[in-house]
Amino acid sequence: MQRVDIYKLADEASFNRFHFKVLVWCLLIIVVDGYDLTVTGIALPSIMEQMGVSASTAGFMASSALFGMMFGSMILGGLSDKIGRRWTISICVFLFSVFTVGAGFSSDPLTFGELRFLAGLGIGGVVPIIIAQMTEYSPKKIRSFATTVMYSGYAIGAIVAALLGKLLIANHGWQAVFIAAAAPILLIPFVLDSMPESLPYLIAKRDAVRLRAIACGLQPGIQLDRRIEFTAPAQDRTGVVPVVRLFQDGRGVSTVMFWIAIFTGLFMVHALSTWLTKLMAMSGYSLGSALSFVIAMNVGAMVGAIGGGWLADKLHIKWVLVAMCALGGVFLCMMTVKTSTELLYLVIGAVGACTVGSQILAYVYCGQFYPPAIRSTGIGMAVGVGRSGAILAPPLIGQIVALKLPLEQDFLVIASTGIIAALALAFTGRQNSSTDQGNMNRKSDADAGRPEASF
């Protein structure tokens, strides 16, 4: 009987049509997720004017989606390990599409906040699932690069939101950019039909038919016998509750450091995504110009994420991340210096590269750190706990804006979180990825004469 290590096959595969299909689907999901996440910040000045709310109230309105994202990341990220990623992704797309559209029909802050909370469940829930999916199926030699290319779709979604904001808000009102969020519902049938299922889920279900199809996709031309056993790493055999496993095998300190780093990183990212348009408008720029700054930041985010992913595959992902977070704080401080508009665009682009870009790379690092059986749970818990930073950012910065302090102080508060994120990441331990740890466990099993989990 032939035995196939499906994880090793994924690690050693060369990028092909199968990987491209996974990349395209994950990228599309992240694009629409990024749109739904940033649309409130794009429309915030118009929402404040029409509803007659203060900066403090607007901050709480924006944070309602982030509050939902915290629960979505923790609950739906873990749920995908139970019911499969395709169905969980579809649930998330349905949630954030339907309830974002609903928010566009709201006329008061409370209803708006409630609907954005429900949308946030899907927005937050899809992130750990998509990262786990891309990490799992990417070849080892380009894993960081492929995953950051995929997650750069977040910036594409934000750019689309800003462009639609410039085209629609002035003539059709802020509601138009929310109603446009209905389109992704059409993706759900195609996700269920075309997206490959997660490997740990298929192994747990002993689904040899789909595993065989995935093996042929990962390595076209592979010769498979009629009788075949698919093996799994030794760490996937335990029945311990997944959340508990985040603190086992020397992962405890690193797990907490990931939570701190993602907390501060998300604070920084969502403070900017929610308030950059308003802060630049307060600096004297028109709404159109302020939205152009948002586009510049997200173009920089794409460059930072993809460039950071490339560097992470060549160097050490941990130290690339530490440098990016620290530089993000420095560039944010530079935004307080009076300069030409052209140079300001470059600085804002660098801010995007080192803040949003580093946050994307932090998700990739987190995904590589945990073994396959708890990958979605590990990323989901880190992002879920970190979402409290995202929740805190809009109202806290809103309170500071309401005080009408010098704008330099607003940016310095945001910049300080980048330094804290860099310090936390510096204290993460040795990478305990599925590839390295799984290979060690497989070797240990072979030496001890104990069989791997298989069927």
PDB file of N, CA and C in Angstrom, residues 280-371:
ATOM      1  N   MET A 280      -6.651  64.414   7.846  1.00  0.00           N
ATOM      2  CA  MET A 280      -6.106  65.177   6.723  1.00  0.00           C
ATOM      3  C   MET A 280      -7.067  66.292   6.323  1.00  0.00           C
ATOM      4  N   ALA A 281      -8.376  66.044   6.440  1.00  0.00           N
ATOM      5  CA  ALA A 281      -9.356  67.101   6.171  1.00  0.00           C
ATOM      6  C   ALA A 281      -9.209  68.236   7.192  1.00  0.00           C
ATOM      7  N   MET A 282      -8.936  67.863   8.441  1.00  0.00           N
ATOM      8  CA  MET A 282      -8.716  68.878   9.482  1.00  0.00           C
ATOM      9  C   MET A 282      -7.438  69.669   9.241  1.00  0.00           C
ATOM     10  N   SER A 283      -6.514  69.078   8.497  1.00  0.00           N
ATOM     11  CA  SER A 283      -5.263  69.769   8.172  1.00  0.00           C
ATOM     12  C   SER A 283      -5.436  70.748   7.029  1.00  0.00           C
ATOM     13  N   GLY A 284      -6.638  70.787   6.447  1.00  0.00           N
ATOM     14  CA  GLY A 284      -6.906  71.764   5.400  1.00  0.00           C
ATOM     15  C   GLY A 284      -7.076  71.169   4.016  1.00  0.00           C
ATOM     16  N   TYR A 285      -6.979  69.860   3.889  1.00  0.00           N
ATOM     17  CA  TYR A 285      -7.138  69.230   2.581  1.00  0.00           C
ATOM     18  C   TYR A 285      -8.615  68.965   2.307  1.00  0.00           C
ATOM     19  N   SER A 286      -8.989  68.992   1.022  1.00  0.00           N
ATOM     20  CA  SER A 286     -10.365  68.693   0.632  1.00  0.00           C
ATOM     21  C   SER A 286     -10.637  67.207   0.837  1.00  0.00           C
ATOM     22  N   LEU A 287     -11.927  66.826   0.795  1.00  0.00           N
ATOM     23  CA  LEU A 287     -12.276  65.425   0.954  1.00  0.00           C
ATOM     24  C   LEU A 287     -11.637  64.581  -0.142  1.00  0.00           C
ATOM     25  N   GLY A 288     -11.632  65.105  -1.376  1.00  0.00           N
ATOM     26  CA  GLY A 288     -11.007  64.368  -2.475  1.00  0.00           C
ATOM     27  C   GLY A 288      -9.534  64.138  -2.244  1.00  0.00           C
ATOM     28  N   SER A 289      -8.826  65.162  -1.768  1.00  0.00           N
ATOM     29  CA  SER A 289      -7.397  65.027  -1.491  1.00  0.00           C
ATOM     30  C   SER A 289      -7.154  64.069  -0.331  1.00  0.00           C
ATOM     31  N   ALA A 290      -7.999  64.156   0.701  1.00  0.00           N
ATOM     32  CA  ALA A 290      -7.848  63.273   1.851  1.00  0.00           C
ATOM     33  C   ALA A 290      -8.026  61.816   1.440  1.00  0.00           C
ATOM     34  N   LEU A 291      -8.988  61.543   0.551  1.00  0.00           N
ATOM     35  CA  LEU A 291      -9.179  60.183   0.058  1.00  0.00           C
ATOM     36  C   LEU A 291      -8.000  59.740  -0.796  1.00  0.00           C
ATOM     37  N   SER A 292      -7.360  60.684  -1.486  1.00  0.00           N
ATOM     38  CA  SER A 292      -6.155  60.342  -2.259  1.00  0.00           C
ATOM     39  C   SER A 292      -5.027  59.895  -1.332  1.00  0.00           C
ATOM     40  N   PHE A 293      -4.950  60.485  -0.144  1.00  0.00           N
ATOM     41  CA  PHE A 293      -3.957  60.043   0.839  1.00  0.00           C
ATOM     42  C   PHE A 293      -4.232  58.604   1.282  1.00  0.00           C
ATOM     43  N   VAL A 294      -5.524  58.253   1.415  1.00  0.00           N
ATOM     44  CA  VAL A 294      -5.886  56.881   1.762  1.00  0.00           C
ATOM     45  C   VAL A 294      -5.405  55.918   0.674  1.00  0.00           C
ATOM     46  N   ILE A 295      -5.586  56.321  -0.585  1.00  0.00           N
ATOM     47  CA  ILE A 295      -5.123  55.485  -1.695  1.00  0.00           C
ATOM     48  C   ILE A 295      -3.605  55.328  -1.637  1.00  0.00           C
ATOM     49  N   ALA A 296      -2.891  56.426  -1.381  1.00  0.00           N
ATOM     50  CA  ALA A 296      -1.431  56.360  -1.290  1.00  0.00           C
ATOM     51  C   ALA A 296      -0.978  55.424  -0.176  1.00  0.00           C
ATOM     52  N   MET A 297      -1.676  55.486   0.969  1.00  0.00           N
ATOM     53  CA  MET A 297      -1.306  54.619   2.086  1.00  0.00           C
ATOM     54  C   MET A 297      -1.498  53.148   1.723  1.00  0.00           C
ATOM     55  N   ASN A 298      -2.559  52.845   1.012  1.00  0.00           N
ATOM     56  CA  ASN A 298      -2.841  51.448   0.691  1.00  0.00           C
ATOM     57  C   ASN A 298      -2.007  50.931  -0.476  1.00  0.00           C
ATOM     58  N   VAL A 299      -1.605  51.815  -1.384  1.00  0.00           N
ATOM     59  CA  VAL A 299      -0.617  51.401  -2.389  1.00  0.00           C
ATOM     60  C   VAL A 299       0.692  51.049  -1.687  1.00  0.00           C
ATOM     61  N   GLY A 300       1.075  51.892  -0.728  1.00  0.00           N
ATOM     62  CA  GLY A 300       2.268  51.587   0.073  1.00  0.00           C
ATOM     63  C   GLY A 300       2.117  50.286   0.831  1.00  0.00           C
ATOM     64  N   ALA A 301       0.901  50.017   1.329  1.00  0.00           N
ATOM     65  CA  ALA A 301       0.655  48.771   2.060  1.00  0.00           C
ATOM     66  C   ALA A 301       0.891  47.558   1.174  1.00  0.00           C
ATOM     67  N   MET A 302       0.466  47.635  -0.081  1.00  0.00           N
ATOM     68  CA  MET A 302       0.690  46.532  -1.015  1.00  0.00           C
ATOM     69  C   MET A 302       2.184  46.317  -1.257  1.00  0.00           C
ATOM     70  N   VAL A 303       2.894  47.422  -1.472  1.00  0.00           N
ATOM     71  CA  VAL A 303       4.336  47.324  -1.697  1.00  0.00           C
ATOM     72  C   VAL A 303       5.034  46.759  -0.463  1.00  0.00           C
ATOM     73  N   GLY A 304       4.628  47.237   0.719  1.00  0.00           N
ATOM     74  CA  GLY A 304       5.246  46.765   1.954  1.00  0.00           C
ATOM     75  C   GLY A 304       4.958  45.305   2.229  1.00  0.00           C
ATOM     76  N   ALA A 305       3.716  44.883   1.990  1.00  0.00           N
ATOM     77  CA  ALA A 305       3.350  43.494   2.250  1.00  0.00           C
ATOM     78  C   ALA A 305       4.083  42.538   1.313  1.00  0.00           C
ATOM     79  N   ILE A 306       4.060  42.854   0.015  1.00  0.00           N
ATOM     80  CA  ILE A 306       4.702  41.966  -0.965  1.00  0.00           C
ATOM     81  C   ILE A 306       6.219  41.998  -0.806  1.00  0.00           C
ATOM     82  N   GLY A 307       6.773  43.209  -0.645  1.00  0.00           N
ATOM     83  CA  GLY A 307       8.222  43.314  -0.436  1.00  0.00           C
ATOM     84  C   GLY A 307       8.651  42.664   0.859  1.00  0.00           C
ATOM     85  N   GLY A 308       7.854  42.850   1.914  1.00  0.00           N
ATOM     86  CA  GLY A 308       8.165  42.208   3.190  1.00  0.00           C
ATOM     87  C   GLY A 308       8.100  40.698   3.090  1.00  0.00           C
ATOM     88  N   GLY A 309       7.122  40.184   2.352  1.00  0.00           N
ATOM     89  CA  GLY A 309       7.016  38.745   2.161  1.00  0.00           C
ATOM     90  C   GLY A 309       8.207  38.183   1.411  1.00  0.00           C
ATOM     91  N   TRP A 310       8.659  38.917   0.396  1.00  0.00           N
ATOM     92  CA  TRP A 310       9.843  38.484  -0.360  1.00  0.00           C
ATOM     93  C   TRP A 310      11.072  38.461   0.545  1.00  0.00           C
ATOM     94  N   LEU A 311      11.250  39.519   1.331  1.00  0.00           N
ATOM     95  CA  LEU A 311      12.389  39.564   2.262  1.00  0.00           C
ATOM     96  C   LEU A 311      12.293  38.455   3.309  1.00  0.00           C
ATOM     97  N   ALA A 312      11.079  38.176   3.770  1.00  0.00           N
ATOM     98  CA  ALA A 312      10.886  37.156   4.812  1.00  0.00           C
ATOM     99  C   ALA A 312      11.303  35.780   4.329  1.00  0.00           C
ATOM    100  N   ASP A 313      11.116  35.494   3.035  1.00  0.00           N
ATOM    101  CA  ASP A 313      11.553  34.208   2.489  1.00  0.00           C
ATOM    102  C   ASP A 313      13.063  34.161   2.314  1.00  0.00           C
ATOM    103  N   LYS A 314      13.689  35.330   2.169  1.00  0.00           N
ATOM    104  CA  LYS A 314      15.140  35.380   1.978  1.00  0.00           C
ATOM    105  C   LYS A 314      15.882  35.501   3.307  1.00  0.00           C
ATOM    106  N   LEU A 315      15.312  36.237   4.238  1.00  0.00           N
ATOM    107  CA  LEU A 315      15.962  36.490   5.527  1.00  0.00           C
ATOM    108  C   LEU A 315      15.167  35.759   6.615  1.00  0.00           C
ATOM    109  N   HIS A 316      15.001  36.383   7.784  1.00  0.00           N
ATOM    110  CA  HIS A 316      14.211  35.797   8.863  1.00  0.00           C
ATOM    111  C   HIS A 316      12.964  36.636   9.048  1.00  0.00           C
ATOM    112  N   ILE A 317      11.800  36.032   8.896  1.00  0.00           N
ATOM    113  CA  ILE A 317      10.542  36.774   8.925  1.00  0.00           C
ATOM    114  C   ILE A 317      10.371  37.573  10.216  1.00  0.00           C
ATOM    115  N   LYS A 318      10.870  37.031  11.321  1.00  0.00           N
ATOM    116  CA  LYS A 318      10.714  37.716  12.611  1.00  0.00           C
ATOM    117  C   LYS A 318      11.403  39.071  12.597  1.00  0.00           C
ATOM    118  N   TRP A 319      12.658  39.117  12.147  1.00  0.00           N
ATOM    119  CA  TRP A 319      13.414  40.371  12.212  1.00  0.00           C
ATOM    120  C   TRP A 319      13.010  41.335  11.113  1.00  0.00           C
ATOM    121  N   VAL A 320      12.527  40.829   9.997  1.00  0.00           N
ATOM    122  CA  VAL A 320      11.945  41.712   8.978  1.00  0.00           C
ATOM    123  C   VAL A 320      10.738  42.442   9.572  1.00  0.00           C
ATOM    124  N   LEU A 321       9.929  41.700  10.324  1.00  0.00           N
ATOM    125  CA  LEU A 321       8.749  42.275  10.970  1.00  0.00           C
ATOM    126  C   LEU A 321       9.118  43.331  12.014  1.00  0.00           C
ATOM    127  N   VAL A 322      10.090  43.018  12.846  1.00  0.00           N
ATOM    128  CA  VAL A 322      10.511  43.958  13.888  1.00  0.00           C
ATOM    129  C   VAL A 322      10.949  45.269  13.263  1.00  0.00           C
ATOM    130  N   ALA A 323      11.736  45.189  12.195  1.00  0.00           N
ATOM    131  CA  ALA A 323      12.224  46.400  11.522  1.00  0.00           C
ATOM    132  C   ALA A 323      11.070  47.196  10.916  1.00  0.00           C
ATOM    133  N   MET A 324      10.113  46.505  10.299  1.00  0.00           N
ATOM    134  CA  MET A 324       8.990  47.205   9.664  1.00  0.00           C
ATOM    135  C   MET A 324       8.123  47.925  10.689  1.00  0.00           C
ATOM    136  N   CYS A 325       7.834  47.270  11.812  1.00  0.00           N
ATOM    137  CA  CYS A 325       7.012  47.910  12.851  1.00  0.00           C
ATOM    138  C   CYS A 325       7.682  49.156  13.408  1.00  0.00           C
ATOM    139  N   ALA A 326       8.987  49.054  13.673  1.00  0.00           N
ATOM    140  CA  ALA A 326       9.719  50.197  14.207  1.00  0.00           C
ATOM    141  C   ALA A 326       9.742  51.350  13.201  1.00  0.00           C
ATOM    142  N   LEU A 327       9.968  51.024  11.919  1.00  0.00           N
ATOM    143  CA  LEU A 327       9.981  52.063  10.891  1.00  0.00           C
ATOM    144  C   LEU A 327       8.607  52.690  10.716  1.00  0.00           C
ATOM    145  N   GLY A 328       7.545  51.898  10.928  1.00  0.00           N
ATOM    146  CA  GLY A 328       6.197  52.454  10.850  1.00  0.00           C
ATOM    147  C   GLY A 328       6.008  53.587  11.842  1.00  0.00           C
ATOM    148  N   GLY A 329       6.503  53.398  13.075  1.00  0.00           N
ATOM    149  CA  GLY A 329       6.424  54.457  14.069  1.00  0.00           C
ATOM    150  C   GLY A 329       7.211  55.689  13.665  1.00  0.00           C
ATOM    151  N   VAL A 330       8.388  55.470  13.075  1.00  0.00           N
ATOM    152  CA  VAL A 330       9.236  56.595  12.642  1.00  0.00           C
ATOM    153  C   VAL A 330       8.551  57.399  11.534  1.00  0.00           C
ATOM    154  N   PHE A 331       8.017  56.703  10.540  1.00  0.00           N
ATOM    155  CA  PHE A 331       7.373  57.406   9.430  1.00  0.00           C
ATOM    156  C   PHE A 331       6.105  58.140   9.876  1.00  0.00           C
ATOM    157  N   LEU A 332       5.391  57.582  10.846  1.00  0.00           N
ATOM    158  CA  LEU A 332       4.229  58.292  11.375  1.00  0.00           C
ATOM    159  C   LEU A 332       4.635  59.603  12.045  1.00  0.00           C
ATOM    160  N   CYS A 333       5.755  59.567  12.752  1.00  0.00           N
ATOM    161  CA  CYS A 333       6.269  60.812  13.350  1.00  0.00           C
ATOM    162  C   CYS A 333       6.649  61.826  12.269  1.00  0.00           C
ATOM    163  N   MET A 334       7.153  61.339  11.143  1.00  0.00           N
ATOM    164  CA  MET A 334       7.546  62.239  10.050  1.00  0.00           C
ATOM    165  C   MET A 334       6.345  62.949   9.438  1.00  0.00           C
ATOM    166  N   MET A 335       5.137  62.371   9.600  1.00  0.00           N
ATOM    167  CA  MET A 335       3.941  63.028   9.072  1.00  0.00           C
ATOM    168  C   MET A 335       3.627  64.327   9.797  1.00  0.00           C
ATOM    169  N   THR A 336       4.219  64.527  10.958  1.00  0.00           N
ATOM    170  CA  THR A 336       3.982  65.762  11.705  1.00  0.00           C
ATOM    171  C   THR A 336       4.882  66.902  11.237  1.00  0.00           C
ATOM    172  N   VAL A 337       5.836  66.585  10.352  1.00  0.00           N
ATOM    173  CA  VAL A 337       6.772  67.602   9.853  1.00  0.00           C
ATOM    174  C   VAL A 337       6.179  68.267   8.620  1.00  0.00           C
ATOM    175  N   LYS A 338       6.190  69.596   8.588  1.00  0.00           N
ATOM    176  CA  LYS A 338       5.669  70.334   7.444  1.00  0.00           C
ATOM    177  C   LYS A 338       6.545  70.068   6.224  1.00  0.00           C
ATOM    178  N   THR A 339       5.914  69.699   5.108  1.00  0.00           N
ATOM    179  CA  THR A 339       6.668  69.391   3.899  1.00  0.00           C
ATOM    180  C   THR A 339       5.771  69.598   2.690  1.00  0.00           C
ATOM    181  N   SER A 340       6.309  69.366   1.508  1.00  0.00           N
ATOM    182  CA  SER A 340       5.525  69.519   0.284  1.00  0.00           C
ATOM    183  C   SER A 340       4.493  68.396   0.170  1.00  0.00           C
ATOM    184  N   THR A 341       3.458  68.634  -0.618  1.00  0.00           N
ATOM    185  CA  THR A 341       2.411  67.619  -0.798  1.00  0.00           C
ATOM    186  C   THR A 341       2.977  66.364  -1.445  1.00  0.00           C
ATOM    187  N   GLU A 342       3.896  66.536  -2.405  1.00  0.00           N
ATOM    188  CA  GLU A 342       4.486  65.381  -3.090  1.00  0.00           C
ATOM    189  C   GLU A 342       5.245  64.492  -2.122  1.00  0.00           C
ATOM    190  N   LEU A 343       6.059  65.106  -1.264  1.00  0.00           N
ATOM    191  CA  LEU A 343       6.823  64.328  -0.294  1.00  0.00           C
ATOM    192  C   LEU A 343       5.899  63.692   0.743  1.00  0.00           C
ATOM    193  N   LEU A 344       4.805  64.399   1.064  1.00  0.00           N
ATOM    194  CA  LEU A 344       3.844  63.850   2.024  1.00  0.00           C
ATOM    195  C   LEU A 344       3.219  62.567   1.480  1.00  0.00           C
ATOM    196  N   TYR A 345       2.927  62.533   0.181  1.00  0.00           N
ATOM    197  CA  TYR A 345       2.408  61.309  -0.421  1.00  0.00           C
ATOM    198  C   TYR A 345       3.388  60.151  -0.235  1.00  0.00           C
ATOM    199  N   LEU A 346       4.678  60.424  -0.419  1.00  0.00           N
ATOM    200  CA  LEU A 346       5.693  59.379  -0.256  1.00  0.00           C
ATOM    201  C   LEU A 346       5.759  58.905   1.199  1.00  0.00           C
ATOM    202  N   VAL A 347       5.687  59.851   2.125  1.00  0.00           N
ATOM    203  CA  VAL A 347       5.740  59.486   3.544  1.00  0.00           C
ATOM    204  C   VAL A 347       4.522  58.643   3.906  1.00  0.00           C
ATOM    205  N   ILE A 348       3.345  59.041   3.434  1.00  0.00           N
ATOM    206  CA  ILE A 348       2.132  58.281   3.738  1.00  0.00           C
ATOM    207  C   ILE A 348       2.201  56.889   3.108  1.00  0.00           C
ATOM    208  N   GLY A 349       2.784  56.807   1.898  1.00  0.00           N
ATOM    209  CA  GLY A 349       2.988  55.496   1.289  1.00  0.00           C
ATOM    210  C   GLY A 349       3.898  54.627   2.131  1.00  0.00           C
ATOM    211  N   ALA A 350       4.967  55.232   2.682  1.00  0.00           N
ATOM    212  CA  ALA A 350       5.880  54.489   3.558  1.00  0.00           C
ATOM    213  C   ALA A 350       5.190  54.074   4.850  1.00  0.00           C
ATOM    214  N   VAL A 351       4.297  54.938   5.357  1.00  0.00           N
ATOM    215  CA  VAL A 351       3.506  54.580   6.542  1.00  0.00           C
ATOM    216  C   VAL A 351       2.658  53.342   6.252  1.00  0.00           C
ATOM    217  N   GLY A 352       1.996  53.329   5.109  1.00  0.00           N
ATOM    218  CA  GLY A 352       1.202  52.172   4.731  1.00  0.00           C
ATOM    219  C   GLY A 352       2.028  50.911   4.598  1.00  0.00           C
ATOM    220  N   ALA A 353       3.226  51.054   3.999  1.00  0.00           N
ATOM    221  CA  ALA A 353       4.102  49.896   3.813  1.00  0.00           C
ATOM    222  C   ALA A 353       4.516  49.290   5.141  1.00  0.00           C
ATOM    223  N   CYS A 354       4.780  50.140   6.126  1.00  0.00           N
ATOM    224  CA  CYS A 354       5.338  49.651   7.393  1.00  0.00           C
ATOM    225  C   CYS A 354       4.297  49.412   8.481  1.00  0.00           C
ATOM    226  N   THR A 355       3.056  49.858   8.279  1.00  0.00           N
ATOM    227  CA  THR A 355       2.006  49.606   9.277  1.00  0.00           C
ATOM    228  C   THR A 355       1.064  48.503   8.790  1.00  0.00           C
ATOM    229  N   VAL A 356       0.308  48.805   7.739  1.00  0.00           N
ATOM    230  CA  VAL A 356      -0.568  47.777   7.175  1.00  0.00           C
ATOM    231  C   VAL A 356       0.263  46.615   6.637  1.00  0.00           C
ATOM    232  N   GLY A 357       1.383  46.933   5.974  1.00  0.00           N
ATOM    233  CA  GLY A 357       2.251  45.886   5.442  1.00  0.00           C
ATOM    234  C   GLY A 357       2.800  44.975   6.521  1.00  0.00           C
ATOM    235  N   SER A 358       3.237  45.562   7.627  1.00  0.00           N
ATOM    236  CA  SER A 358       3.781  44.744   8.718  1.00  0.00           C
ATOM    237  C   SER A 358       2.689  43.918   9.389  1.00  0.00           C
ATOM    238  N   GLN A 359       1.471  44.451   9.463  1.00  0.00           N
ATOM    239  CA  GLN A 359       0.383  43.693  10.070  1.00  0.00           C
ATOM    240  C   GLN A 359       0.039  42.468   9.225  1.00  0.00           C
ATOM    241  N   ILE A 360       0.057  42.639   7.925  1.00  0.00           N
ATOM    242  CA  ILE A 360      -0.172  41.510   7.025  1.00  0.00           C
ATOM    243  C   ILE A 360       0.907  40.455   7.228  1.00  0.00           C
ATOM    244  N   LEU A 361       2.157  40.898   7.316  1.00  0.00           N
ATOM    245  CA  LEU A 361       3.264  39.955   7.499  1.00  0.00           C
ATOM    246  C   LEU A 361       3.196  39.295   8.880  1.00  0.00           C
ATOM    247  N   ALA A 362       2.679  40.017   9.872  1.00  0.00           N
ATOM    248  CA  ALA A 362       2.526  39.426  11.207  1.00  0.00           C
ATOM    249  C   ALA A 362       1.541  38.262  11.175  1.00  0.00           C
ATOM    250  N   TYR A 363       0.464  38.389  10.409  1.00  0.00           N
ATOM    251  CA  TYR A 363      -0.475  37.280  10.247  1.00  0.00           C
ATOM    252  C   TYR A 363       0.227  36.079   9.600  1.00  0.00           C
ATOM    253  N   VAL A 364       1.059  36.365   8.602  1.00  0.00           N
ATOM    254  CA  VAL A 364       1.788  35.290   7.915  1.00  0.00           C
ATOM    255  C   VAL A 364       2.724  34.580   8.889  1.00  0.00           C
ATOM    256  N   TYR A 365       3.463  35.350   9.676  1.00  0.00           N
ATOM    257  CA  TYR A 365       4.387  34.786  10.665  1.00  0.00           C
ATOM    258  C   TYR A 365       3.625  33.935  11.675  1.00  0.00           C
ATOM    259  N   CYS A 366       2.490  34.455  12.131  1.00  0.00           N
ATOM    260  CA  CYS A 366       1.667  33.713  13.088  1.00  0.00           C
ATOM    261  C   CYS A 366       1.172  32.405  12.467  1.00  0.00           C
ATOM    262  N   GLY A 367       0.759  32.453  11.204  1.00  0.00           N
ATOM    263  CA  GLY A 367       0.286  31.262  10.530  1.00  0.00           C
ATOM    264  C   GLY A 367       1.366  30.209  10.362  1.00  0.00           C
ATOM    265  N   GLN A 368       2.587  30.643  10.132  1.00  0.00           N
ATOM    266  CA  GLN A 368       3.693  29.703   9.976  1.00  0.00           C
ATOM    267  C   GLN A 368       4.153  29.137  11.313  1.00  0.00           C
ATOM    268  N   PHE A 369       3.898  29.862  12.367  1.00  0.00           N
ATOM    269  CA  PHE A 369       4.384  29.453  13.683  1.00  0.00           C
ATOM    270  C   PHE A 369       3.653  28.222  14.212  1.00  0.00           C
ATOM    271  N   TYR A 370       2.326  28.162  13.982  1.00  0.00           N
ATOM    272  CA  TYR A 370       1.533  27.081  14.566  1.00  0.00           C
ATOM    273  C   TYR A 370       1.429  25.887  13.609  1.00  0.00           C
ATOM    274  N   PRO A 371       1.358  24.667  14.160  1.00  0.00           N
ATOM    275  CA  PRO A 371       1.189  23.468  13.327  1.00  0.00           C
ATOM    276  C   PRO A 371      -0.196  23.425  12.696  1.00  0.00           C
TER     277      PRO A 371
END
